[in-house]
CSV table of C-alpha atoms and ligand atoms in Angstrom, one decimal:
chain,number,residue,atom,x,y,z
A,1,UNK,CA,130.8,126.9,146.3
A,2,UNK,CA,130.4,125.4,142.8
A,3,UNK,CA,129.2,128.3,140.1
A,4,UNK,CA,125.7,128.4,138.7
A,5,UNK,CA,125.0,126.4,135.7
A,6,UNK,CA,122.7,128.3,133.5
A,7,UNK,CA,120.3,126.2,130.8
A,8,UNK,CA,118.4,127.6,127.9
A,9,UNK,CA,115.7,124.8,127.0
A,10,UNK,CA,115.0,124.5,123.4
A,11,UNK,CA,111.3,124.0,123.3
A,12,UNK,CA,110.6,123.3,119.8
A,13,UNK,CA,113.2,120.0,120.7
A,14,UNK,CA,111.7,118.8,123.4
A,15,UNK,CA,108.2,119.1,121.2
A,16,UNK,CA,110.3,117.5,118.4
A,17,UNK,CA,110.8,114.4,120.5
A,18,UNK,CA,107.1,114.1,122.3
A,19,UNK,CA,105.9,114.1,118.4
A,20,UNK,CA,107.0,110.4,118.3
A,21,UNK,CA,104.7,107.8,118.8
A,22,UNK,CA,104.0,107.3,122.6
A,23,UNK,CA,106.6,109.4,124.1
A,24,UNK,CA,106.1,111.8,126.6
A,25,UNK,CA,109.2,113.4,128.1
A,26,UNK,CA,107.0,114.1,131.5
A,27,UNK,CA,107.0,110.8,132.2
A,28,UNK,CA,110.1,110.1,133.6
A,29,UNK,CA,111.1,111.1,137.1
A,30,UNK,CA,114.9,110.3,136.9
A,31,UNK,CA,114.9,106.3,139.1
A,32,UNK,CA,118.0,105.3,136.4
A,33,UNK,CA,116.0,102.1,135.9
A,34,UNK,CA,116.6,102.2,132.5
A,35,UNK,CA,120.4,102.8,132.6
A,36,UNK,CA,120.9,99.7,135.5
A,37,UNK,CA,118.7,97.5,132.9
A,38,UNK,CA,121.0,98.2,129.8
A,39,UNK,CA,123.0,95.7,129.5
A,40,UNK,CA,125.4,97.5,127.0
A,41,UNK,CA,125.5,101.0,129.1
A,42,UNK,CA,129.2,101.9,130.2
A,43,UNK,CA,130.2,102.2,133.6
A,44,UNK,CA,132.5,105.1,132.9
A,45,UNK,CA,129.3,107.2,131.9
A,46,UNK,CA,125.8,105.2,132.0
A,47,UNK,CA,123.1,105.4,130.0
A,48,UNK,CA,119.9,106.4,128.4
A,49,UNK,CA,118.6,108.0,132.2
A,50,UNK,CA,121.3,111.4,131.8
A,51,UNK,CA,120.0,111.2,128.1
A,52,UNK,CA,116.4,111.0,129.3
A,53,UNK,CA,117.0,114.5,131.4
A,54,UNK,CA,119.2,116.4,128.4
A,55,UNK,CA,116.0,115.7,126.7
A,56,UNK,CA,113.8,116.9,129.2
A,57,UNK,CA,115.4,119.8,129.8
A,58,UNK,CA,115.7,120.7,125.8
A,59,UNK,CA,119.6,120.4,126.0
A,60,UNK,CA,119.9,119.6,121.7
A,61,UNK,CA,123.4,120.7,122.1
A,62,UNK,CA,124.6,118.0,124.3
A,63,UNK,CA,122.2,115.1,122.5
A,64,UNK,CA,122.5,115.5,118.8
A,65,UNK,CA,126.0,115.2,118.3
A,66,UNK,CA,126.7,112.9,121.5
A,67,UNK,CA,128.0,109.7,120.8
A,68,UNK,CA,126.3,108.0,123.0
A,69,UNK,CA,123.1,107.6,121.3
A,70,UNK,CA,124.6,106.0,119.1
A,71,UNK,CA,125.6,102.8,121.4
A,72,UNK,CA,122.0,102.2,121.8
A,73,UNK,CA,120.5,99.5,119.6
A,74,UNK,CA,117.0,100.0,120.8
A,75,UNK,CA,116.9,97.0,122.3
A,76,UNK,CA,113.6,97.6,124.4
A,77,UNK,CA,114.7,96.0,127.7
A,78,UNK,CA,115.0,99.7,129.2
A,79,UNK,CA,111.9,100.2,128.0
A,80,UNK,CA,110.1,96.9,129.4
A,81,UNK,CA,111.5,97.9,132.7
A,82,UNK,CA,110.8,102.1,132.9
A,83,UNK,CA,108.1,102.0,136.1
A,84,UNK,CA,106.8,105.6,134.5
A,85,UNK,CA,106.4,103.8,130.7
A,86,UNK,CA,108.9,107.2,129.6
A,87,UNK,CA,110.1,104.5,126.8
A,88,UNK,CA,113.6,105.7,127.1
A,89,UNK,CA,115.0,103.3,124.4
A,90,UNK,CA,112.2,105.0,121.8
A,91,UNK,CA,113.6,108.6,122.7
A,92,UNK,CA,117.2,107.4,122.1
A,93,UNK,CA,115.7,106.0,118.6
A,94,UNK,CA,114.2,109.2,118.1
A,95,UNK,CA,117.5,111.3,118.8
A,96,UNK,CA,119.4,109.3,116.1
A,97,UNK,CA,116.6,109.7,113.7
A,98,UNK,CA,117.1,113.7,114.3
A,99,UNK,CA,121.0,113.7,114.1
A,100,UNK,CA,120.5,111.8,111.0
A,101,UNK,CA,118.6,114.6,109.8
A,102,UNK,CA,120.6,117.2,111.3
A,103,UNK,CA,123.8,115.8,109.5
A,104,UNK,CA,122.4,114.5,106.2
A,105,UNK,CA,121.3,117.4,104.0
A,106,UNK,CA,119.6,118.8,102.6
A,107,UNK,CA,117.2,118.5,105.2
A,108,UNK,CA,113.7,119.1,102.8
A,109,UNK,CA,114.9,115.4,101.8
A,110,UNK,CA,114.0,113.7,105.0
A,111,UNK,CA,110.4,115.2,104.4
A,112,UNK,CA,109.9,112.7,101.5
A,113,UNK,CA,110.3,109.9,104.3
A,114,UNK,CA,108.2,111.3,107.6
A,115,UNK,CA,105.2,111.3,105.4
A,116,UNK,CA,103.7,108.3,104.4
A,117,UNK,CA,101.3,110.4,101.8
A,118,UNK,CA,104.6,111.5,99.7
A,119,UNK,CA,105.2,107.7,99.2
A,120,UNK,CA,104.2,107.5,95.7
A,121,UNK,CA,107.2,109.9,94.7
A,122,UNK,CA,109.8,107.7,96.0
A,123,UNK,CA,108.8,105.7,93.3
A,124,UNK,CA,107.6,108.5,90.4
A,125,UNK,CA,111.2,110.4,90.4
A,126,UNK,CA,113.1,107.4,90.3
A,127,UNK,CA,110.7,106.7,86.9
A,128,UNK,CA,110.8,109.9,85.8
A,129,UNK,CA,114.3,109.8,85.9
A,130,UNK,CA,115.2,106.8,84.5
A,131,UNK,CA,112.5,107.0,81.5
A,132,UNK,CA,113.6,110.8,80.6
A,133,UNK,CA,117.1,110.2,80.5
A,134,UNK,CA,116.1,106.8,78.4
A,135,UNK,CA,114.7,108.7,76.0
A,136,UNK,CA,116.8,111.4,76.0
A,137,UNK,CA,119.7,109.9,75.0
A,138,UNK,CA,118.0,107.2,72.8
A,139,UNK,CA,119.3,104.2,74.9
A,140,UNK,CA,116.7,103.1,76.1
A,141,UNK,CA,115.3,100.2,73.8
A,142,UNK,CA,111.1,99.2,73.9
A,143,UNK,CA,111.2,97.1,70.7
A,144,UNK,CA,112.5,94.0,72.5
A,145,UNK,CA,112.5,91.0,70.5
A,146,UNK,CA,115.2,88.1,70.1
A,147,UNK,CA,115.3,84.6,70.8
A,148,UNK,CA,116.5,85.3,74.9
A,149,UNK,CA,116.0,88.0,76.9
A,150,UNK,CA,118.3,89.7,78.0
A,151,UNK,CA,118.2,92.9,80.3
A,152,UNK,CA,121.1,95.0,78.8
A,153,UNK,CA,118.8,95.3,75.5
A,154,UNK,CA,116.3,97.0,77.2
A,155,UNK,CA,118.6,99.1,79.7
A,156,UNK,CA,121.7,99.3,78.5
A,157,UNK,CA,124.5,99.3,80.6
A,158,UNK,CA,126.1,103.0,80.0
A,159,UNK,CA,122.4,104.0,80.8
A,160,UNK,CA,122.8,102.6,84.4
A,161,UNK,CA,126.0,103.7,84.5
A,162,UNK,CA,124.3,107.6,83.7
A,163,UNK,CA,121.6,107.2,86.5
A,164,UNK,CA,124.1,105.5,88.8
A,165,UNK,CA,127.5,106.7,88.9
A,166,UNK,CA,126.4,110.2,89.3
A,167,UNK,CA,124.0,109.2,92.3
A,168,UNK,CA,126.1,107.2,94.2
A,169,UNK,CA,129.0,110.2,93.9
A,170,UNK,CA,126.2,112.2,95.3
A,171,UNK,CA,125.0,110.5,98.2
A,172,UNK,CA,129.5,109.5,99.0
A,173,UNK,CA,129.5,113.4,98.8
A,174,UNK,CA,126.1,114.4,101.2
A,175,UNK,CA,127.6,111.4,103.9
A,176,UNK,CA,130.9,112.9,103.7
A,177,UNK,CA,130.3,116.2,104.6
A,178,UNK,CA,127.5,115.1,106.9
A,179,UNK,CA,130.2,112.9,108.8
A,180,UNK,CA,132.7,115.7,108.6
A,181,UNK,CA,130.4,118.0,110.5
A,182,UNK,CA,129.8,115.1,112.9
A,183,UNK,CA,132.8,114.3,113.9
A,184,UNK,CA,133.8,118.0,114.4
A,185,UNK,CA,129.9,118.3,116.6
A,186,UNK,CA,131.0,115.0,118.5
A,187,UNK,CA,134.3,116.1,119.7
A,188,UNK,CA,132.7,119.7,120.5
A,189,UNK,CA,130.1,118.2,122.5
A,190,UNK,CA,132.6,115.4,123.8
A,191,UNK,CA,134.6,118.7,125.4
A,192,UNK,CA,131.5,120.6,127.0
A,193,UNK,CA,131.1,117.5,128.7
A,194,UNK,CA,134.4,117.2,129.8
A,195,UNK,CA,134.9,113.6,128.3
A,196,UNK,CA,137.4,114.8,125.3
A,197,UNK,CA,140.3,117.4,125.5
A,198,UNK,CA,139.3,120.4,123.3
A,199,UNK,CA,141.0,120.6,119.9
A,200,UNK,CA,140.7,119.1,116.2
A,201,UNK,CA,140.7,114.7,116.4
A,202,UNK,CA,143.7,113.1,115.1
A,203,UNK,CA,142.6,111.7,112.2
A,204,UNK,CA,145.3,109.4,111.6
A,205,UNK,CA,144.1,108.0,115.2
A,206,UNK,CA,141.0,108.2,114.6
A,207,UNK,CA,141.4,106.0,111.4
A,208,UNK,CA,143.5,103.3,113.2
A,209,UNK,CA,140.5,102.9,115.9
A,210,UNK,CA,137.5,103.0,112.6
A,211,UNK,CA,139.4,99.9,111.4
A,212,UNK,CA,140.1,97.6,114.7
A,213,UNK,CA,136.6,98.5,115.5
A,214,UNK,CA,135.1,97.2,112.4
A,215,UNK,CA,135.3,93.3,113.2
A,216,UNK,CA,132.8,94.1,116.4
A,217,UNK,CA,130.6,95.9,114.4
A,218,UNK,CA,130.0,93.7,111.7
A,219,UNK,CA,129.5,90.9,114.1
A,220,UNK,CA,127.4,92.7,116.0
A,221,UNK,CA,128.6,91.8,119.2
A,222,UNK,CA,127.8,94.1,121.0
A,223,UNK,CA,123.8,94.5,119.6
A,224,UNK,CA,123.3,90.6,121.2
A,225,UNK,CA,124.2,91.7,124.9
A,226,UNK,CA,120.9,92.9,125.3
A,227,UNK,CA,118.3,90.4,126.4
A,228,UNK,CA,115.1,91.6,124.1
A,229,UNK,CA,118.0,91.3,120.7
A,230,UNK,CA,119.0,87.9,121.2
A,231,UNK,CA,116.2,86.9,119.2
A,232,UNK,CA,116.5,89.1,116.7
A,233,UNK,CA,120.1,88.6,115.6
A,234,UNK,CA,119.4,86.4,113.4
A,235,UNK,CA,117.1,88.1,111.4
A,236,UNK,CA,119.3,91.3,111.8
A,237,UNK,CA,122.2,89.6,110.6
A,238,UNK,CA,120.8,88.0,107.8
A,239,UNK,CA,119.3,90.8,106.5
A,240,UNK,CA,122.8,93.4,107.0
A,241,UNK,CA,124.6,90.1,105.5
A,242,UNK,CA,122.5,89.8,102.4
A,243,UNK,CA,122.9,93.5,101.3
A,244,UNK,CA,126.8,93.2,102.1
A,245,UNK,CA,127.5,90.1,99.5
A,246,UNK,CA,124.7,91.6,97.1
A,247,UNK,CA,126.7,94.7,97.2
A,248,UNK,CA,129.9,92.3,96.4
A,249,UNK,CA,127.9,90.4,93.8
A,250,UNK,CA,127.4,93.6,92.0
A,251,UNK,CA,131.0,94.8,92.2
A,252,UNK,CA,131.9,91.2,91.0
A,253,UNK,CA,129.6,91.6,88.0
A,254,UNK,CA,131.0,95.0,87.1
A,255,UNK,CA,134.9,93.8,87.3
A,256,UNK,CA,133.0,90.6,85.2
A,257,UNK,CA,132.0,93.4,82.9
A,258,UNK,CA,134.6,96.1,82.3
A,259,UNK,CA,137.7,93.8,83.0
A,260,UNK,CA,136.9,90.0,81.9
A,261,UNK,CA,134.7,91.9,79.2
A,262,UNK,CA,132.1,89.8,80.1
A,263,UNK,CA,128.1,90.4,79.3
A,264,UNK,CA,125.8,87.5,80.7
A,265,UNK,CA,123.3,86.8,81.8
A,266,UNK,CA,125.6,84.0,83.5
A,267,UNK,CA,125.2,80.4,84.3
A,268,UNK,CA,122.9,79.2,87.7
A,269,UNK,CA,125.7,77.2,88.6
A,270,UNK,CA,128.0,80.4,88.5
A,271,UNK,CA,129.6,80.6,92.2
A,272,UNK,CA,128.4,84.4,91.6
A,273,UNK,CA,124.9,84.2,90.9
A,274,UNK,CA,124.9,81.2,93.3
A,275,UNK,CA,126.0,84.0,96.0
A,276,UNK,CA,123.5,86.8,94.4
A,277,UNK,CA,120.5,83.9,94.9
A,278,UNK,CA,121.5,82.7,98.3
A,279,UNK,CA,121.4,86.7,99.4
A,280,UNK,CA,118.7,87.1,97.6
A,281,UNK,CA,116.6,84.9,99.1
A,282,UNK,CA,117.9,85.6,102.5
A,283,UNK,CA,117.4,89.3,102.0
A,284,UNK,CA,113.6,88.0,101.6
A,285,UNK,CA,113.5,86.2,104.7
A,286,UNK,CA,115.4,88.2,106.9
A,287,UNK,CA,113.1,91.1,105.9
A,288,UNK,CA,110.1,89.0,106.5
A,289,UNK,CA,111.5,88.0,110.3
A,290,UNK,CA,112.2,91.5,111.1
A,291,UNK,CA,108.8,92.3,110.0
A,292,UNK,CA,107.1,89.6,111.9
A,293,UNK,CA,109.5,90.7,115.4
A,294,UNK,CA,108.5,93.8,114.7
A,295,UNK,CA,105.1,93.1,114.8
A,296,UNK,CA,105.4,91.3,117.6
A,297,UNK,CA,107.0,93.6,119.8
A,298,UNK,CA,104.2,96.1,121.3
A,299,UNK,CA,107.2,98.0,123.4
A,300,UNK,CA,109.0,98.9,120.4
A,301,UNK,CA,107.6,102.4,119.0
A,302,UNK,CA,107.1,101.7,115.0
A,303,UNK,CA,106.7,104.8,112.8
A,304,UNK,CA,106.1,104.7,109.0
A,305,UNK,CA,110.1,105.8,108.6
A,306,UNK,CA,111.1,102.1,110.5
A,307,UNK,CA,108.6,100.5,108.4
A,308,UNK,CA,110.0,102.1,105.1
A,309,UNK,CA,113.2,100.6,105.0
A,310,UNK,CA,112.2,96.9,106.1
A,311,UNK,CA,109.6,97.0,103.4
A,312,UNK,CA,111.9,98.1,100.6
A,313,UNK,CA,114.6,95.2,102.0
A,314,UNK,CA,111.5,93.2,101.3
A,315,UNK,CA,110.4,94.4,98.0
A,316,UNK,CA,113.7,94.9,96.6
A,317,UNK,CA,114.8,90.6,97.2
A,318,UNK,CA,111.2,89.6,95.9
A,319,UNK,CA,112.0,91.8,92.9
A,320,UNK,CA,114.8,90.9,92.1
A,321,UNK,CA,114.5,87.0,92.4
A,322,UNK,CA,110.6,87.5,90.8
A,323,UNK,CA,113.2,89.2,87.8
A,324,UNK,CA,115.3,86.4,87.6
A,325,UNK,CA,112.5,83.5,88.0
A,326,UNK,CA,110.7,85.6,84.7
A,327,UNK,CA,113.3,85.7,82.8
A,328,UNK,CA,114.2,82.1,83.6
A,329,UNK,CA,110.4,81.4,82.8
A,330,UNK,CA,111.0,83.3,79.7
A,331,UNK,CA,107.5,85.2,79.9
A,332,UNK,CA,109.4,88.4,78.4
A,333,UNK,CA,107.2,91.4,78.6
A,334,UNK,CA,107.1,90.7,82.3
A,335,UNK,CA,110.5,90.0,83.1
A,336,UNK,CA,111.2,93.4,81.6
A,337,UNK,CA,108.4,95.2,83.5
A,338,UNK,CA,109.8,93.8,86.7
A,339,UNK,CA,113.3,94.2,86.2
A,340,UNK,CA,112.2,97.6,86.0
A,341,UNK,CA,110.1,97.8,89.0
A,342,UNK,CA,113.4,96.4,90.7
A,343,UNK,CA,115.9,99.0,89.5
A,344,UNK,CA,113.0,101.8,91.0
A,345,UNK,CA,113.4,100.1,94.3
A,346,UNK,CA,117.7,99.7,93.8
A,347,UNK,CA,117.2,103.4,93.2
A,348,UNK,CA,115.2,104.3,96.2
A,349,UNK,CA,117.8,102.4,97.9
A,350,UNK,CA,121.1,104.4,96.6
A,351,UNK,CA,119.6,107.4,96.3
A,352,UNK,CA,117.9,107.7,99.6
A,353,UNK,CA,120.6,106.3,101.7
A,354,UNK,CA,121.6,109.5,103.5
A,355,UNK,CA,117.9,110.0,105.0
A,356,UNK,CA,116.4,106.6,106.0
A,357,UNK,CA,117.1,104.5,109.0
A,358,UNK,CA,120.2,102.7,106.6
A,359,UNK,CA,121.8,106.1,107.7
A,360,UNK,CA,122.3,104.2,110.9
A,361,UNK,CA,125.2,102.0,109.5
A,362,UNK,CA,127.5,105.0,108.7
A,363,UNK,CA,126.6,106.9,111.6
A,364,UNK,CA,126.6,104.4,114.2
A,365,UNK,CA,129.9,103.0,112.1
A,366,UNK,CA,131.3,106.5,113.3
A,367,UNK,CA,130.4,106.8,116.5
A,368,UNK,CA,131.1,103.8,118.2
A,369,UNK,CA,134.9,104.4,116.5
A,370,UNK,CA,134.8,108.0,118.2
A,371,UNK,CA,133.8,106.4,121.5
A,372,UNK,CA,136.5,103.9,121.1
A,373,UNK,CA,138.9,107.2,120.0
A,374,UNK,CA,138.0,109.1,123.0
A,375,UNK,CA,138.5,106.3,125.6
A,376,UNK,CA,141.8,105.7,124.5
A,377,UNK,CA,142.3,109.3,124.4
A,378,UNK,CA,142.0,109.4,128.3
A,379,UNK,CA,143.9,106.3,128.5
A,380,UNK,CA,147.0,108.2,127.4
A,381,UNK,CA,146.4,111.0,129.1
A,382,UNK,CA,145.7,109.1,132.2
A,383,UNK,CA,149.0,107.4,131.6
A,384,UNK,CA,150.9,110.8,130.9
A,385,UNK,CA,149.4,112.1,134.2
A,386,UNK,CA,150.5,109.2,136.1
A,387,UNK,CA,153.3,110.0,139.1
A,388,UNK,CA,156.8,107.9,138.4
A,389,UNK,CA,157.0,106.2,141.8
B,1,SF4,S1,113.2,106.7,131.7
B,1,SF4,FE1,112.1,105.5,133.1
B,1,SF4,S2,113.6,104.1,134.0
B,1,SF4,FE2,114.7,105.8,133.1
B,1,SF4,S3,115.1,107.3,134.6
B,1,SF4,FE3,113.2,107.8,133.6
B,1,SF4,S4,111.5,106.9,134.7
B,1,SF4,FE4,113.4,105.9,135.4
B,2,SF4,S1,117.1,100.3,124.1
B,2,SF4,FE1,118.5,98.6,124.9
B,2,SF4,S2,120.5,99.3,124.2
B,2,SF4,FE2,119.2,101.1,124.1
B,2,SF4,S3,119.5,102.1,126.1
B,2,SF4,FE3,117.7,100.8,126.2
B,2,SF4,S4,118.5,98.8,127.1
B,2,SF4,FE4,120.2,100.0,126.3
C-alpha cells in the first residue's frame, strides 16, 4: 500500500497568485487541456496542468524554485484553449514574477515596481543621485558654452563612471547571489520530485551545458513553437537584439575611450554609431510592436509591472535618438536636458535589472541550462544502470 502523502497548503500563496489580474485558482478542474495544447511542454514531465494543481493546493516549495516555469514563454495558446478560463499560461507568468522576487533581493525593491503610484521615484532617485553626486564632487558642469556641444562637458565621463561602475557591481552582485540560491533551490526541489539525484550540481557540468545552450536561447527557438508567438518573434527579437548590440556599442565606445584614447562625439558614417542608430531605432519599433500585440491580445493578463519595462524600452530608444537628433540640430539647452532625461531612463534600466521582468533573461538563461543539466544527468545514470547483455 503506497504511504500517505501529507500537504501543508500555504494560503497566503495561493492568495498571492489569485491577486493577479483575472486569475482564479478555483477555476481549474484538472482536464490537462492546457498541457496537451502546449506545444513546447516535455513529454518526460508535461506541463502547466501539474503546475496548475501545486498552485492550487499552495505547494510554494515545489513551484518557486522549479524549473519548469521557466520553459514557459507565456505564449497564451494554453490559455485560449482552458474550457474553465483558469488562464494557466497567466499563473505560470505569475510564478516567475514571484521567484524573481524571491531570489532578487532585497525584496522591499520589487515594491517600487507593483505600484504604479511609486512611479515618479524610479525617476527622482536616479536625479537625485546623479545631481548630488554632480555637485558634490564639482564635475558636473551647467555653464555650457562652446562652439559644439558636446555631452562629456556637461557630464563628464569619471562622473558616469561614479554613478555607473558602482551600480552595475551591485546589481552583478544581488544576481549572483540570487542565482546562487537558485540553483541550490532548483536542484532541492528537482530531488523532492524525484527528477534530480540529491547532492551539490557539478558546476563544471553545469557550465558546459549554460554554454551549448546559449545558441537556442538567443535564437529563441524554442519561444516560436508556440502557435500565438509566431507573430510576435519579430518584435521580440528585435527588441532583445537592439539592447544586445547597444550594449556592444557601449562597450565599443568605452575600449574607443580608455584604449584608442578617443573622445567623440564620432562621425554618422562611423560603422559604430551606424550600429548604435540602427538599434536604436529598432529598439523604438520593436517596443512599439510589442506594445501594439500586447494590446491586442485580450488573453494575455497585462499588469502595470509588464507594461513597465516595454515602456522604458520605448522611452529609453526615443531618448536616446531625440539626444542625438538635438545635438545634431544643434538646439543646445535641449540636447543637454534630454541627454539627461536619457541617462535617468539608462539608470532605471541598470539599476533595476534584478526586479523587473528583464530579470527573466538571467533566470530563464539559468533554468533552461539546469533543465538541460538534469536531463543529461539521468541520461548517464540511465546509461550507468543499463544491464551489459
Ligand atoms: S488550467 Fe484549464 S486546461 Fe489546464 S487543467 Fe485546469 S481547467 Fe484544464
Ligand atoms: S503559455 Fe504557452 S508556453 Fe506557457 S504553458 Fe501555456 S502554451 Fe505552454
Amino acid at each position: 500500500m503506497a504511504s500517505p502523502v501529507f500537504i501543508e497548503p500555504d494560503l497566503e500563496f495561493i492568495a498571492q497568485i489569485n491577486s493577479g489580474p483575472g486569475l482564479n485558482l478555483k477555476k481549474c478542474y484538472q482536464c490537462a487541456t492546457c498541457s496537451v495544447a502546449c506545444a513546447i511542454s516535455h513529454d518526460d514531465h508535461p506541463f502547466p496542468r501539474k503546475e496548475m494543481i501545486y498552485a492550487s493546493w499552495g505547494l510554494k516549495d515545489r513551484l518557486i524554485a522549479n524549473p519548469d516555469i521557466w520553459l514557459c514563454y507565456n505564449c497564451g495558446d494554453c490559455s485560449t484553449l482552458c474550457p474553465r478560463d483558469a488562464r494557466p499560461g497567466d499563473v505560470l507568468n505569475r510564478l516567475r514574477k514571484m521567484s524573481i522576487k524571491e531570489y532578487s533581493k532585497p525584496a522591499a525593491m520589487h515594491q517600487l515596481f507593483n505600484d504604479n503610484r511609486k512611479m515618479p521615484w524610479l525617476f527622482i532617485i536616479p536625479a537625485l543621485i546623479i545631481i548630488t553626486l554632480g555637485f558634490a564632487t564639482g564635475l558636473m558642469n551647467l555653464s555650457l558654452g562652446g562652439d559644439r556641444i558636446v555631452f562629456a562637458h556637461f557630464f563628464p565621463v569619471p562622473l558616469i563612471e561614479m554613478i555607473f561602475i558602482p551600480l552595475s557591481l551591485g546589481v552583478t552582485l544581488v544576481f549572483f547571489l540570487g542565482i546562487r540560491r537558485f540553483l541550490k533551490d532548483m536542484q532541492t526541489t528537482y530531488a523532492r520530485l524525484g527528477k534530480a539525484t540529491p547532492g551539490p550540481i557539478d558546476f563544471k557540468r553545469f557550465l558546459v551545458t549554460l554554454i551549448t545552450q546559449l545558441p537556442a536561447i538567443i535564437k529563441h527557438e524554442r519561444f516560436s513553437s508556440c502557435s500565438e508567438n509566431k507573430g510576435r518573434k519579430i518584435s521580440h527579437m528585435m527588441v532583445a537584439y537592439s539592447f544586445t548590440s547597444l550594449a556592444f556599442v557601449a562597450g565599443a565606445f568605452v575600449f574607443a575611450l580608455y584604449v584608442l584614447n578617443s573622445h567623440g562625439p564620432y562621425d554618422q558614417i562611423n560603422p559604430v554609431k551606424i550600429l548604435a542608430n540602427i538599434s536604436g531605432i529598432a529598439l523604438i519599433a520593436g517596443s512599439l510592436l510589442l506594445i501594439k500585440e500586447r494590446r491586442a491580445n485580450a488573453r494575455q493578463a497585462n499588469g502595470y509591472y509588464d507594461w513597465y519595462l516595454l515602456c522604458l524600452a520605448l522611452f529609453l530608444g526615443i531618448t536616446g535618438m531625440l539626444t542625438q537628433a538635438l545635438r545634431l540640430a544643434d538646439i543646445s539647452w535641449a540636447a543637454y536636458s534630454m541627454y539627461f532625461i536619457h541617462l535617468l531612463f539608462a539608470f532605471n534600466l541598470v539599476a533595476f535589472l534584478p526586479y523587473t521582468k528583464l530579470a527573466h533573461l538571467v533566470y530563464r538563461t539559468v533554468a533552461i541550462a539546469y533543465y538541460h543539466y538534469r536531463k543529461e544527468e539521468t541520461r548517464l545514470i540511465n546509461l550507468e544502470n543499463k544491464p551489459i547483455n
